[in-house]
């Protein structure tokens, strides 16, 4: 009975507790006790299929209730999680330890297409630009939310900007992690910049003479430059060693960036090999140098004037060298050339031959530092000693050897004095005004040694210039300070008199005979001279600004007036004679004479019809028959006139009409008409 009551109470409590649990609270003796919460389920896993080849899975996260739980799926499986699922609806009943039941309905979505619209893109303005853009959108899909991932790192944005030229991809995933990826390329709208450089490294150590010269092509000029050292110029000059970077932008904002290195110069140094001379004064010492560092080619400057890397054939002593490389950098060093032996040949005195052809040269020598006895050997006289006399001009070679074997050679040149040369020159000094003549002679001297002694055959002494007044021979003797002499002779001519006036005259006449005796404007006038044979030159002046050097010139006066014509003649001494005449030139009067008949029969007389004209500047003529038909027309002062032919046919004899128009020299226009008879 008690057991039955206890069971009844327990059942009653259990039911009451169950309701209390569902309400979330229990009361015992008025004390509030919190009950266990209801079952909650979190669902994850692959709940949508992206393709028919895929399988889904379900992962449950059960919370609340009283563990452990039991699971029963509508497909009769009893596991908590499910795998290898096709699309469809899956229901699971979850029961906890106290019998609480929770039912969860889960759908595995079937495959659904995710289709993107074509990428909307804008290319970059240039290959170095970053102003490209791309935009993506979903054409078919399950709906928001979508996740967007760009290959350049952008996420959750439908548009990517600031893109450089290149290949990109974008991936769009739906809320079930089904995704699709598309690729695209951002191109350059224009060619980018191409930059080439010419770098000049530092020329000399410690200097700041480096440079970077840029050559920019492509893009759109003008360009701007921003160097890492703050410069905004295209090129860098006078810069030091180091790295330099530059950003170049064109007009569109496209940029190019590069870095360049300017290297330091290698400091120059010299390494030498010195060869001492074998004997003092032998002159066979040498210094060979090699340059380390710097930039080839090198220039060498020795203090003795040599300009090669090897200083050769030098005596013992101190020498200095300056080496300059291609950039003008220099290094200087001093060297000492020693002597293996002290044998030395000293020149005490050397004189040249005093006069041309003489044998008065001499050589006086001394030997110093010889080891033991020495021997001498001259090329011209092996037995000669150190002192030579009476030497003619020439070259002499000497070799000296001592007992140590040291040998010294030297070459001597006995120069010949410049030959003393004298030459007599003459001129006649003429006074044309009084007819007086004076001969002048002087001596020109070359060579020898001043001062000179001068003696003339006419008796004058110590003077280079004399006068003479008759024809004959002149001699002069010149002696220089060394006693060398030169003598010369010349034949001189002295005239008895010079040209005098009275053998010069001229006349003039018209070149064409006319009825007018006076000289007219535009007439050819010939001037006929009478000039003595003593005159060798002449010149005419016509008084109108014109001149001539012809002997009998023809001249035309262009204007009227009185003109003084002058003839000047010159003799061999430069003296002149003058003859003048006054010529009256008149303006011709207008004249026209028109014949009344002509006979074109070929006998040379009156064969054409032409008027005689004078003092007219223009002329024209028309011939008509009695019916008014024009038979002939001509213009110009050189016309020969009408020969009675019309259109290649001989015109019949008879009367014809003429009209003549001419202009006088003063510009007046005249017209003459009349008749002429053609006679056959």
XYZ file of C-alpha atoms in Angstrom:
680
model
C 0.000 0.000 0.000
C 2.816 2.327 0.954
C 4.739 1.251 -2.113
C 1.737 1.955 -4.302
C 1.302 5.377 -2.774
C 4.994 6.193 -3.257
C 4.779 5.206 -6.907
C 1.712 7.337 -7.336
C 3.471 10.294 -5.768
C 6.529 9.828 -7.962
C 4.394 9.705 -11.045
C 2.561 12.763 -9.934
C 5.840 14.542 -9.245
C 7.302 13.497 -12.509
C 4.334 14.814 -14.433
C 4.287 17.971 -12.394
C 8.023 18.356 -12.809
C 7.640 17.867 -16.502
C 5.137 20.676 -16.697
C 7.274 22.753 -14.422
C 10.272 22.150 -16.604
C 8.282 23.228 -19.609
C 7.352 26.340 -17.631
C 10.958 26.731 -16.592
C 10.473 26.774 -12.788
C 9.734 24.471 -9.784
C 8.577 25.328 -6.254
C 9.581 23.280 -3.209
C 8.471 24.641 0.173
C 8.067 28.049 -1.378
C 11.699 27.999 -2.612
C 12.120 28.903 -6.317
C 14.233 26.330 -8.214
C 15.333 27.086 -11.866
C 14.666 24.171 -14.226
C 16.626 23.015 -17.260
C 15.977 24.997 -20.518
C 14.385 23.446 -23.568
C 16.363 21.825 -26.409
C 17.855 24.151 -29.046
C 19.541 22.971 -32.201
C 22.142 24.706 -34.358
C 22.400 23.411 -37.899
C 25.507 23.696 -40.091
C 27.246 21.757 -42.825
C 26.699 21.690 -46.552
C 22.985 22.467 -46.808
C 22.916 23.220 -50.538
C 24.323 21.353 -53.511
C 26.347 23.372 -56.014
C 26.234 20.621 -58.654
C 24.605 17.242 -59.173
C 27.919 15.547 -58.485
C 28.070 16.935 -54.961
C 26.554 15.449 -51.767
C 25.445 17.423 -48.762
C 25.977 16.884 -45.037
C 24.317 18.070 -41.827
C 26.054 18.883 -38.557
C 23.881 19.432 -35.484
C 24.819 21.449 -32.427
C 22.305 20.443 -29.704
C 22.000 22.624 -26.593
C 19.618 22.611 -23.664
C 17.524 19.716 -22.346
C 19.244 16.916 -20.427
C 21.951 14.934 -22.134
C 22.339 12.369 -23.476
C 20.192 12.752 -26.535
C 18.764 10.273 -28.947
C 18.187 10.983 -32.616
C 15.756 9.540 -35.084
C 15.700 10.731 -38.657
C 12.865 10.363 -41.113
C 15.217 8.183 -43.086
C 15.488 5.953 -39.975
C 19.127 6.844 -39.269
C 19.940 7.443 -35.588
C 23.263 9.286 -35.838
C 23.572 12.879 -34.729
C 25.140 14.118 -38.000
C 24.433 13.075 -41.552
C 26.690 12.825 -44.590
C 26.460 11.865 -48.257
C 23.049 13.456 -48.617
C 21.089 14.183 -51.748
C 18.950 17.273 -51.929
C 15.699 17.067 -50.036
C 14.005 17.607 -46.647
C 15.396 15.808 -43.632
C 13.566 15.638 -40.259
C 15.162 14.594 -37.002
C 13.454 13.940 -33.652
C 15.766 14.646 -30.714
C 14.887 13.236 -27.267
C 16.838 14.061 -24.161
C 17.323 11.957 -21.033
C 14.100 13.078 -19.381
C 12.003 12.513 -22.433
C 11.910 16.020 -23.816
C 11.335 15.830 -27.520
C 12.506 18.356 -30.134
C 11.820 18.034 -33.839
C 14.073 19.816 -36.368
C 13.286 20.037 -40.073
C 16.322 20.613 -42.344
C 16.349 21.171 -46.091
C 19.334 20.303 -48.334
C 18.874 22.629 -51.318
C 19.120 21.144 -54.814
C 21.679 22.573 -57.306
C 20.770 26.085 -58.437
C 22.661 28.005 -61.148
C 24.808 30.993 -60.163
C 25.333 33.106 -63.308
C 27.180 36.413 -63.447
C 26.641 39.250 -65.876
C 29.661 40.142 -68.123
C 32.263 42.212 -66.324
C 31.814 45.914 -66.938
C 35.368 47.279 -67.135
C 37.233 50.450 -68.041
C 40.828 50.149 -69.239
C 43.656 52.144 -67.688
C 44.717 55.265 -69.491
C 48.254 53.938 -69.947
C 50.434 50.963 -69.120
C 51.687 52.605 -65.950
C 48.317 54.056 -64.954
C 46.128 52.755 -62.097
C 42.841 54.273 -63.199
C 41.219 51.119 -64.586
C 38.004 49.735 -63.038
C 35.748 46.664 -63.159
C 32.156 45.991 -62.000
C 30.412 42.617 -61.462
C 26.756 41.664 -60.865
C 24.652 38.480 -60.486
C 22.347 37.581 -63.331
C 20.875 34.383 -61.814
C 21.295 33.232 -58.216
C 19.558 32.278 -54.942
C 19.599 35.870 -53.706
C 21.404 37.858 -51.052
C 23.665 37.653 -49.292
C 26.545 37.094 -51.716
C 30.249 37.160 -50.904
C 32.537 38.827 -53.470
C 36.303 38.271 -53.508
C 38.646 40.052 -56.005
C 42.083 38.738 -56.916
C 43.670 42.037 -55.837
C 42.383 41.546 -52.269
C 39.144 43.526 -52.334
C 36.155 41.767 -50.662
C 32.408 42.293 -50.396
C 32.292 45.010 -53.063
C 30.768 44.752 -56.494
C 33.173 47.279 -58.072
C 36.983 47.418 -58.060
C 38.746 50.697 -58.904
C 42.329 52.008 -59.190
C 43.331 48.997 -61.292
C 46.593 48.869 -63.218
C 46.805 47.059 -66.574
C 46.908 43.299 -66.034
C 44.843 40.100 -65.555
C 42.356 39.858 -62.684
C 39.712 37.397 -61.367
C 36.650 37.804 -59.163
C 34.778 35.076 -57.217
C 31.107 35.385 -56.152
C 29.685 32.916 -53.585
C 26.007 32.633 -52.553
C 24.674 32.040 -49.047
C 25.233 28.294 -49.441
C 28.925 28.744 -50.402
C 28.290 27.868 -54.021
C 30.629 30.114 -56.027
C 31.650 31.031 -59.539
C 34.851 32.723 -60.734
C 35.375 34.897 -63.819
C 38.567 36.471 -65.152
C 39.147 39.662 -67.124
C 41.999 41.858 -68.337
C 42.539 45.567 -67.811
C 44.356 46.940 -70.824
C 46.206 50.199 -71.439
C 44.431 52.773 -73.608
C 47.767 54.172 -74.781
C 51.388 53.134 -74.859
C 53.224 53.727 -71.636
C 56.434 55.649 -71.204
C 59.760 54.142 -72.214
C 62.751 55.635 -70.488
C 66.398 55.088 -71.335
C 69.262 56.477 -69.329
C 72.863 57.538 -69.829
C 74.751 57.426 -66.547
C 78.048 59.211 -66.090
C 79.900 57.877 -63.064
C 82.122 60.171 -61.044
C 85.125 61.237 -63.054
C 87.533 61.726 -60.182
C 87.647 60.507 -56.625
C 86.012 62.968 -54.244
C 84.391 65.064 -56.957
C 80.702 65.616 -57.638
C 80.645 65.425 -61.412
C 78.344 62.468 -61.936
C 75.231 62.782 -64.079
C 72.090 60.908 -65.118
C 70.602 61.888 -68.468
C 67.174 60.522 -69.334
C 65.479 60.031 -72.692
C 61.678 59.673 -72.447
C 59.372 58.387 -75.176
C 55.712 57.383 -75.173
C 52.955 58.686 -72.939
C 51.761 62.225 -73.491
C 54.155 65.139 -73.028
C 54.845 67.286 -71.120
C 56.426 65.178 -68.417
C 57.129 66.005 -64.771
C 60.038 64.584 -62.811
C 60.445 63.999 -59.096
C 63.855 62.731 -58.008
C 64.671 61.232 -54.651
C 67.121 64.095 -53.997
C 64.339 66.667 -54.513
C 65.250 67.729 -58.044
C 62.408 68.224 -60.543
C 64.559 68.508 -63.669
C 64.778 65.837 -66.342
C 68.496 65.208 -65.851
C 70.747 65.241 -62.819
C 74.183 66.829 -63.126
C 77.081 67.388 -60.739
C 75.878 64.688 -58.377
C 77.813 62.507 -55.966
C 78.047 58.758 -55.662
C 74.806 56.996 -54.674
C 71.426 55.645 -55.692
C 68.828 57.952 -57.238
C 65.196 57.149 -57.962
C 62.777 59.128 -60.108
C 59.035 59.177 -60.707
C 58.054 60.475 -64.144
C 54.476 61.476 -64.880
C 52.972 62.469 -68.185
C 50.076 64.814 -68.913
C 47.490 62.096 -68.264
C 48.944 61.184 -64.867
C 50.595 57.977 -66.058
C 53.840 57.393 -64.249
C 57.134 55.575 -64.598
C 59.449 54.817 -61.703
C 63.048 53.685 -61.810
C 66.244 53.776 -59.772
C 69.790 54.412 -60.961
C 73.206 54.095 -59.355
C 76.097 56.535 -59.815
C 79.385 54.890 -58.979
C 82.438 56.486 -57.458
C 85.617 56.810 -59.466
C 88.534 54.552 -58.675
C 91.395 56.580 -57.268
C 94.415 56.610 -59.574
C 97.800 55.307 -58.572
C 101.118 54.774 -60.362
C 103.402 51.767 -60.290
C 106.836 52.234 -61.801
C 109.882 50.283 -62.960
C 113.072 52.412 -62.980
C 116.098 51.446 -65.075
C 119.231 53.443 -64.113
C 121.584 54.659 -66.835
C 124.561 52.432 -67.370
C 127.116 55.218 -67.086
C 126.973 58.842 -66.097
C 125.859 60.794 -69.115
C 125.028 57.677 -71.117
C 121.426 58.802 -71.322
C 120.038 55.266 -71.404
C 118.034 55.364 -68.201
C 114.281 54.794 -68.291
C 111.113 54.863 -66.195
C 108.146 52.653 -67.127
C 104.873 53.427 -65.330
C 101.519 51.679 -65.247
C 98.324 53.368 -64.104
C 96.008 51.762 -61.580
C 92.467 53.108 -61.319
C 91.020 56.072 -63.168
C 89.459 55.822 -66.620
C 91.402 55.203 -69.835
C 92.676 56.682 -72.077
C 95.448 58.364 -70.110
C 97.651 61.315 -71.032
C 101.232 61.481 -69.770
C 103.227 64.652 -69.211
C 106.826 64.330 -68.039
C 108.730 67.359 -66.846
C 111.181 66.889 -69.742
C 108.413 67.083 -72.346
C 107.953 63.384 -73.145
C 104.320 62.191 -73.352
C 104.336 58.370 -73.200
C 104.026 55.894 -70.357
C 107.714 55.127 -70.693
C 110.328 57.812 -70.158
C 113.291 56.554 -72.145
C 116.860 57.545 -72.924
C 117.326 59.870 -69.973
C 120.275 60.710 -67.779
C 120.422 60.168 -64.049
C 118.356 62.679 -62.149
C 114.945 63.514 -60.752
C 111.854 63.382 -62.956
C 108.196 64.076 -62.327
C 105.105 62.831 -64.144
C 101.492 64.028 -64.292
C 98.948 61.482 -65.557
C 95.497 62.684 -66.631
C 92.672 60.247 -67.302
C 89.647 60.550 -69.619
C 87.761 62.638 -67.030
C 90.562 65.067 -66.371
C 91.537 63.475 -63.057
C 95.246 63.701 -62.342
C 97.894 61.959 -60.299
C 101.448 63.223 -59.915
C 104.580 61.405 -58.795
C 108.325 62.014 -58.683
C 111.005 59.483 -59.621
C 114.784 59.269 -59.383
C 116.977 57.662 -62.048
C 120.371 56.561 -60.733
C 123.674 55.692 -62.431
C 125.386 52.297 -62.480
C 128.779 53.912 -63.218
C 130.218 57.417 -62.574
C 131.912 57.744 -65.990
C 130.860 61.111 -67.409
C 131.816 63.109 -70.459
C 131.912 66.874 -69.861
C 131.843 69.407 -72.707
C 134.153 72.279 -71.868
C 133.806 74.228 -75.081
C 132.395 73.857 -78.593
C 132.636 76.416 -81.410
C 131.235 76.358 -84.913
C 133.003 77.144 -88.168
C 133.375 80.924 -88.345
C 132.790 81.417 -92.055
C 131.075 79.334 -94.676
C 133.507 76.698 -95.961
C 136.139 77.310 -93.256
C 137.642 74.723 -90.847
C 137.689 76.750 -87.654
C 135.398 74.641 -85.463
C 136.588 73.105 -82.186
C 135.522 70.686 -79.412
C 137.130 70.619 -75.913
C 136.120 67.801 -73.502
C 136.920 66.407 -70.034
C 136.411 62.957 -68.462
C 134.989 62.661 -64.941
C 134.411 59.631 -62.701
C 136.317 57.157 -64.864
C 137.222 53.845 -63.261
C 140.908 53.373 -64.053
C 142.185 54.279 -67.464
C 139.864 55.344 -70.242
C 140.064 55.252 -74.014
C 138.480 57.535 -76.639
C 137.382 56.745 -80.172
C 136.165 59.401 -82.648
C 134.247 58.347 -85.728
C 136.379 60.472 -88.072
C 139.772 60.023 -86.335
C 140.130 57.073 -83.891
C 143.475 58.378 -82.628
C 142.236 61.880 -81.733
C 142.068 62.909 -78.078
C 139.578 64.877 -76.056
C 140.418 68.223 -77.663
C 139.702 68.742 -81.350
C 140.694 71.778 -83.445
C 140.312 72.976 -87.047
C 137.086 71.137 -87.577
C 134.910 71.828 -90.584
C 131.120 71.811 -90.373
C 129.729 68.325 -89.814
C 128.788 65.616 -87.297
C 131.305 63.912 -85.008
C 130.740 60.823 -82.820
C 132.833 59.990 -79.710
C 132.880 56.801 -77.666
C 134.646 56.718 -74.243
C 135.239 53.498 -72.267
C 136.860 52.957 -68.894
C 138.388 49.843 -67.341
C 135.063 48.912 -65.692
C 133.539 48.472 -69.124
C 131.328 51.535 -68.796
C 130.895 53.177 -72.158
C 129.725 56.694 -72.850
C 128.963 57.926 -76.352
C 128.124 61.416 -77.519
C 127.488 63.105 -80.839
C 128.675 66.629 -81.630
C 127.591 68.850 -84.489
C 129.823 71.618 -85.757
C 127.480 74.092 -87.356
C 128.545 76.191 -90.296
C 128.012 79.909 -89.938
C 125.313 81.298 -92.190
C 126.932 82.425 -95.413
C 127.445 86.155 -95.725
C 125.461 87.408 -98.745
C 125.369 90.933 -100.214
C 123.145 92.211 -103.041
C 123.010 95.690 -104.654
C 119.584 97.153 -105.442
C 118.981 100.407 -107.389
C 116.202 102.849 -108.197
C 115.927 106.158 -110.097
C 114.486 109.080 -108.138
C 112.804 111.358 -110.713
C 111.525 114.932 -110.136
C 109.009 115.297 -112.994
C 108.436 118.998 -112.317
C 112.013 120.062 -113.050
C 113.144 117.022 -115.054
C 115.890 116.064 -112.538
C 117.076 112.424 -112.036
C 119.069 110.923 -109.135
C 120.224 107.284 -109.009
C 120.031 105.531 -105.610
C 121.868 102.261 -104.816
C 121.874 100.295 -101.547
C 123.259 96.993 -100.368
C 121.099 94.252 -98.758
C 123.041 91.944 -96.375
C 122.079 88.461 -95.110
C 124.008 86.080 -92.861
C 127.321 86.641 -91.223
C 127.805 88.283 -87.815
C 127.254 91.986 -87.240
C 128.667 94.603 -87.268
C 129.521 94.796 -90.964
C 132.246 96.829 -92.745
C 131.041 98.191 -96.118
C 133.248 99.555 -98.933
C 131.881 100.851 -102.293
C 133.857 100.999 -105.545
C 132.853 104.672 -105.805
C 134.828 105.371 -102.615
C 132.064 105.573 -100.012
C 132.671 103.673 -96.744
C 130.498 102.508 -93.804
C 127.176 103.285 -95.527
C 124.618 100.974 -97.028
C 123.194 103.568 -99.476
C 124.862 105.802 -102.067
C 123.778 108.002 -105.007
C 124.973 107.710 -108.633
C 124.560 110.046 -111.624
C 125.818 108.080 -114.603
C 125.669 104.653 -116.170
C 128.331 102.073 -115.274
C 129.266 99.339 -112.803
C 128.875 99.521 -109.032
C 130.740 97.190 -106.658
C 130.518 96.723 -102.905
C 132.603 94.652 -100.457
C 131.083 93.541 -97.091
C 133.117 92.097 -94.170
C 131.426 90.772 -90.994
C 132.687 90.670 -87.382
C 134.353 87.271 -87.970
C 136.241 88.517 -91.000
C 134.046 86.682 -93.509
C 133.629 88.642 -96.739
C 131.172 88.951 -99.616
C 131.551 91.026 -102.785
C 128.908 91.837 -105.413
C 128.653 93.960 -108.568
C 125.765 95.392 -110.610
C 125.412 97.342 -113.892
C 123.361 100.579 -113.639
C 121.796 102.661 -116.438
C 121.271 106.404 -116.116
C 119.032 108.240 -118.663
C 120.160 111.467 -120.257
C 116.742 113.151 -119.867
C 113.110 112.413 -119.034
C 110.019 113.026 -121.150
C 109.008 116.615 -121.737
C 105.763 118.239 -122.875
C 105.020 118.873 -126.555
C 104.662 115.268 -127.774
C 100.976 114.779 -126.917
C 97.895 115.871 -128.888
C 94.478 114.554 -129.995
C 91.615 115.358 -132.353
C 88.045 114.060 -132.709
C 85.466 113.466 -135.451
C 82.093 111.816 -136.010
C 82.259 108.118 -136.738
C 79.431 108.459 -139.312
C 79.456 111.311 -141.823
C 76.351 113.563 -141.576
C 75.193 116.893 -142.836
C 75.374 118.338 -139.325
C 78.925 119.511 -138.518
C 78.209 119.964 -134.798
C 78.519 117.090 -132.353
C 75.069 115.822 -131.455
C 73.775 113.855 -128.450
C 73.952 110.035 -128.974
C 76.408 110.346 -131.870
C 79.523 108.150 -131.894
C 82.636 110.346 -131.651
C 86.093 108.877 -132.238
C 89.037 110.522 -130.470
C 92.334 110.161 -132.362
C 95.500 110.662 -130.301
C 99.030 111.693 -131.183
C 101.225 110.113 -128.451
C 105.026 109.900 -128.455
C 106.601 106.435 -128.176
C 108.186 107.477 -124.877
C 104.803 107.220 -123.207
C 103.823 103.768 -121.945
C 100.365 104.518 -120.571
C 97.464 106.910 -121.099
C 93.980 107.696 -119.842
C 91.042 109.670 -121.249
C 88.494 111.661 -119.245
C 85.481 112.833 -121.293
C 84.153 115.383 -118.807
C 80.821 113.569 -118.367
C 82.046 111.138 -115.667
C 83.251 108.494 -118.140
C 86.843 107.463 -118.845
C 88.797 105.119 -121.125
C 92.290 103.610 -121.325
C 92.119 102.915 -125.085
C 94.463 104.867 -127.289
C 91.772 105.980 -129.786
C 88.457 105.510 -127.973
C 84.916 105.941 -129.323
C 82.581 107.825 -126.995
C 78.891 108.827 -127.060
C 77.692 111.870 -125.099
C 74.268 111.186 -123.593
C 73.433 114.818 -122.787
C 74.105 118.185 -124.372
C 76.548 120.777 -123.046
C 80.203 121.768 -123.056
C 82.603 118.999 -121.990
C 86.336 119.254 -121.259
C 88.057 116.171 -122.693
C 91.460 115.401 -121.118
C 94.169 113.017 -122.389
C 96.886 112.143 -119.815
C 99.985 110.137 -120.832
C 102.639 108.554 -118.527
C 106.291 107.718 -119.239
C 108.421 104.969 -117.707
C 109.445 107.271 -114.834
C 105.887 108.012 -113.768
C 105.931 111.551 -115.156
C 102.805 112.659 -116.988
C 101.760 115.028 -119.807
C 98.227 116.425 -120.258
C 96.297 117.660 -123.337
C 92.764 119.161 -123.071
C 90.038 120.226 -125.542
C 86.527 121.675 -125.058
C 83.710 119.933 -127.013
C 80.228 121.439 -127.536
C 77.512 118.751 -127.684
C 74.122 119.851 -129.076
C 70.644 118.346 -128.822
C 69.542 117.294 -132.356
C 66.326 118.778 -133.812
C 63.467 116.512 -134.703
C 63.440 115.490 -138.390
C 61.336 113.154 -140.558
C 61.465 112.881 -144.347
C 58.862 110.727 -146.115
C 59.424 109.695 -149.772
C 56.410 109.737 -152.160
C 57.429 106.702 -154.230
C 59.654 103.575 -154.141
C 60.794 100.943 -156.648
C 61.161 97.416 -155.138
C 63.119 95.945 -158.050
C 66.092 94.584 -156.091
C 68.707 97.032 -157.459
C 69.587 98.219 -153.954
C 68.186 101.722 -154.561
C 64.888 102.816 -153.074
C 63.762 99.160 -152.715
C 61.622 99.794 -149.601
C 59.322 102.476 -148.380
C 60.661 103.910 -145.045
C 60.932 107.506 -143.825
C 64.199 109.099 -142.728
C 64.064 109.857 -138.970
C 66.122 111.888 -136.553
C 65.676 112.799 -132.924
C 62.697 110.519 -132.424
C 62.343 107.897 -129.671
C 59.500 105.694 -131.023
C 58.198 104.914 -134.517
C 55.391 102.843 -136.068
C 53.923 102.688 -139.607
C 50.836 101.102 -141.255
C 50.309 100.768 -145.073
C 46.786 100.505 -146.623
C 45.547 100.007 -150.171
C 42.925 102.360 -151.618
C 40.182 100.015 -150.353
C 41.353 100.491 -146.742
C 42.862 97.026 -146.418
C 46.018 96.989 -144.215
C 48.932 95.757 -146.304
C 51.848 96.191 -143.883
C 52.517 97.176 -140.244
C 55.783 97.743 -138.406
C 57.099 99.436 -135.229
C 60.621 100.169 -134.003
C 63.424 102.430 -135.146
C 65.350 99.485 -136.688
C 62.681 98.679 -139.310
C 63.808 98.347 -142.946
C 60.408 99.365 -144.351
C 57.799 97.868 -146.739
C 59.139 95.956 -149.752
C 55.806 95.865 -151.644
C 54.905 92.280 -150.600
C 51.578 91.380 -149.035
C 50.866 87.893 -147.674
C 53.753 86.495 -149.719
C 52.520 87.999 -152.979
C 53.982 90.934 -154.922
C 51.611 93.910 -154.726
C 50.661 95.590 -158.027
C 51.986 99.051 -158.854
C 49.793 101.943 -157.876
C 48.961 104.308 -155.084
C 48.912 103.297 -151.399
C 48.196 105.161 -148.171
C 50.419 105.336 -145.078
C 49.959 106.349 -141.430
C 53.165 107.090 -139.472
C 53.246 107.673 -135.710
C 56.385 108.773 -133.843
C 57.422 110.333 -130.515
C 59.949 113.131 -130.232
C 62.730 113.135 -127.631
C 60.732 115.526 -125.460
C 57.814 113.071 -125.374
C 55.444 114.630 -127.929
C 53.392 112.219 -130.068
C 52.952 112.988 -133.836
C 50.966 111.297 -136.608
C 51.610 111.766 -140.350
C 49.398 110.421 -143.163
C 49.729 110.548 -146.934
C 50.142 108.611 -150.139
C 53.032 106.741 -151.711
C 53.343 105.314 -155.254
C 54.657 101.789 -155.833
C 56.488 101.758 -159.198
C 57.437 98.534 -161.006
